[in-house]
Tab-separated table of C-alpha atoms and ligand atoms in Angstrom:
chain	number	residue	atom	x	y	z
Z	21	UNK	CA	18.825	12.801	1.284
Z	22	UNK	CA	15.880	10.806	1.518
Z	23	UNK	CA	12.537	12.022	1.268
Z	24	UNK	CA	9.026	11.169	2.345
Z	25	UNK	CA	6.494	10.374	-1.513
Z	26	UNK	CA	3.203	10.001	-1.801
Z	27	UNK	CA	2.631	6.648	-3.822
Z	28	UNK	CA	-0.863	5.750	-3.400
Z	29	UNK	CA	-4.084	6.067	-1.079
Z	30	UNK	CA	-5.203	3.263	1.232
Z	31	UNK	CA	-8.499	3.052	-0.560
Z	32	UNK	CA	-6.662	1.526	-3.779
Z	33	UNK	CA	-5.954	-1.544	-1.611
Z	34	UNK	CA	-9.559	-2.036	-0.918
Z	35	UNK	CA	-9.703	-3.846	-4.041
Z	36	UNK	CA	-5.593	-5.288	-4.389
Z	37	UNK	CA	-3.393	-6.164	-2.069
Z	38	UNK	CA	-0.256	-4.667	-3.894
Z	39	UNK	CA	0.695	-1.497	-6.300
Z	40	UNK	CA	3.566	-0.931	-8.615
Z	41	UNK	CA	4.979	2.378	-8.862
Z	42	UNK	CA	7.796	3.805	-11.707
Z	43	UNK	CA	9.224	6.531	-9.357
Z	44	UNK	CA	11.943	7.383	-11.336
Z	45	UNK	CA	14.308	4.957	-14.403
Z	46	UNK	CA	16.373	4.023	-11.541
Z	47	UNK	CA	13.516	3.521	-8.573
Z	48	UNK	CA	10.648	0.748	-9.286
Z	49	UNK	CA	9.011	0.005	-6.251
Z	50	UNK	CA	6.501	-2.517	-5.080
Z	51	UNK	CA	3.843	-1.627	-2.163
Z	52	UNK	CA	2.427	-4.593	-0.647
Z	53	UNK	CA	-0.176	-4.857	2.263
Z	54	UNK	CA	-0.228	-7.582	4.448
Z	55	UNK	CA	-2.825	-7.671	7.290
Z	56	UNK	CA	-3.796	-4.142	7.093
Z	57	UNK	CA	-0.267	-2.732	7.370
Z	58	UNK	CA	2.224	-1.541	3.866
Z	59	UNK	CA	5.510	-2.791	2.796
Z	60	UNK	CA	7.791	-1.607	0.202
Z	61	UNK	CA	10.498	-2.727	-1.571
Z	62	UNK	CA	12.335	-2.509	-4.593
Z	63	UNK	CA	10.234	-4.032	-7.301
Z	64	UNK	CA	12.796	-6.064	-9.401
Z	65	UNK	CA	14.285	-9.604	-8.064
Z	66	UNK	CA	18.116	-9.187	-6.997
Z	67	UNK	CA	18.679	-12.632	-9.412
Z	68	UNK	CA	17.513	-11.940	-12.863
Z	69	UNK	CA	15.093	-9.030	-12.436
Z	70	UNK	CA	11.881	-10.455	-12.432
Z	71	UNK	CA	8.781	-8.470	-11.058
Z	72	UNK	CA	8.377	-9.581	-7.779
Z	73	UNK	CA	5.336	-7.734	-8.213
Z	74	UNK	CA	3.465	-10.294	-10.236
Z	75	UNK	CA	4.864	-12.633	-7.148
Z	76	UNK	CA	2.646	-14.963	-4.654
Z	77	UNK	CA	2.428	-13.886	-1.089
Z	78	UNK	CA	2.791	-16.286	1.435
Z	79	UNK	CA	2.722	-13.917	4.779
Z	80	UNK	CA	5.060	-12.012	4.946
Z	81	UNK	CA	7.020	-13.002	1.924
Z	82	UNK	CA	7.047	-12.613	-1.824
Z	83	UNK	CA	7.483	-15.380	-3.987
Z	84	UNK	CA	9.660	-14.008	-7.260
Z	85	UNK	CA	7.308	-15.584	-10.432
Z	86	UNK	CA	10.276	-16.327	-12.080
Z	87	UNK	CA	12.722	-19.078	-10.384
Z	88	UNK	CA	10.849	-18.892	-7.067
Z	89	UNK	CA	13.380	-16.860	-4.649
Z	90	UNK	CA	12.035	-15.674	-1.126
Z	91	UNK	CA	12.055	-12.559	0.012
Z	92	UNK	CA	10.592	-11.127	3.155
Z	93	UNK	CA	8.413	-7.948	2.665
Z	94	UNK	CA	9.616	-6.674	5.792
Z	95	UNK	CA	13.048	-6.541	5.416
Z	96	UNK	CA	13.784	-7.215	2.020
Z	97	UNK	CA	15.951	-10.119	2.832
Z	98	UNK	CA	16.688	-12.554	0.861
Z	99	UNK	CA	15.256	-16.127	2.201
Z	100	UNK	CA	15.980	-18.900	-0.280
Z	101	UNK	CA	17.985	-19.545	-3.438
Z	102	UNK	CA	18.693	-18.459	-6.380
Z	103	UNK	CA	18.503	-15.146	-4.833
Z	104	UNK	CA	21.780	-14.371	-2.861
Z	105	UNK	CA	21.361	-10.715	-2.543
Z	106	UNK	CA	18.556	-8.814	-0.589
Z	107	UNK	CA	16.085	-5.956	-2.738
Z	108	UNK	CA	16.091	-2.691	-1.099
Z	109	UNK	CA	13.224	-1.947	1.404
Z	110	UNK	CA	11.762	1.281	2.463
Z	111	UNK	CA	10.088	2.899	5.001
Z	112	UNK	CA	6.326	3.412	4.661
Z	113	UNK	CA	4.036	5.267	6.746
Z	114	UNK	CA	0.211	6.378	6.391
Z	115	UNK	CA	-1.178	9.854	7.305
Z	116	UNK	CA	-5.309	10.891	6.650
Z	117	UNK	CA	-5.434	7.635	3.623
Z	118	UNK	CA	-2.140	8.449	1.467
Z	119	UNK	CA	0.531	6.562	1.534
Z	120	UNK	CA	4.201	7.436	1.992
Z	121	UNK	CA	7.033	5.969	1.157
Z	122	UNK	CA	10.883	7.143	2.317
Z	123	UNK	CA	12.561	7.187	-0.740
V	14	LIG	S1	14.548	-13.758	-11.257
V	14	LIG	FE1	13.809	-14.007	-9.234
V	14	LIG	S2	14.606	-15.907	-8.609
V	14	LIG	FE2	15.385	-15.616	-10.596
């Protein structure tokens, strides 16, 4: 069952707009903010695994540094080749500065 985990504080972002976080060998996941709010989705590109951490954000979407696949930060989607699969995405909320996500 999934459960809410603390994966950072809001006052890390003051100086980064994004955090990577081992959660477990199987969970990498990649906390964006965007305007103010958090997104997070599975760290690794769906093509060949490339940190879409290290990626350019354009909006709402991360560019994968690798072969330059789209994926929306939002959803997780998938929005432009090579990528033909979506990452996962999870739900992220904020309570008194820390950072949840529903994992
Ligand atoms: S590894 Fe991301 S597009 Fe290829």
């Amino acid at each position: 069952m999934a459960e809410w985990v603390q994966l950072a504080e809001t006052r890390e972002f003051e100086t980064a707009d994004r955090k990577y976080v081992e959660l477990s060998p199987m969970k990498h996941i990649g906390l964006f903010q965007v305007g103010g709010e958090y997104f997070a989705i599975e760290a690794w590109c769906s093509h060949a695994r490339a940190s879409l951490v290290h990626g350019e954000v354009e909006g709402h979407e991360v560019l994968c540094p690798l072969h330059g696949a789209r994926f929306d930060l939002r959803t997780g989607r998938h929005l432009s080749p090579p990528a033909v699969r979506p990452v996962a995405r999870y739900d992220v909320k904020v309570e008194d500065g820390k950072i949840f996500v529903k994992v």
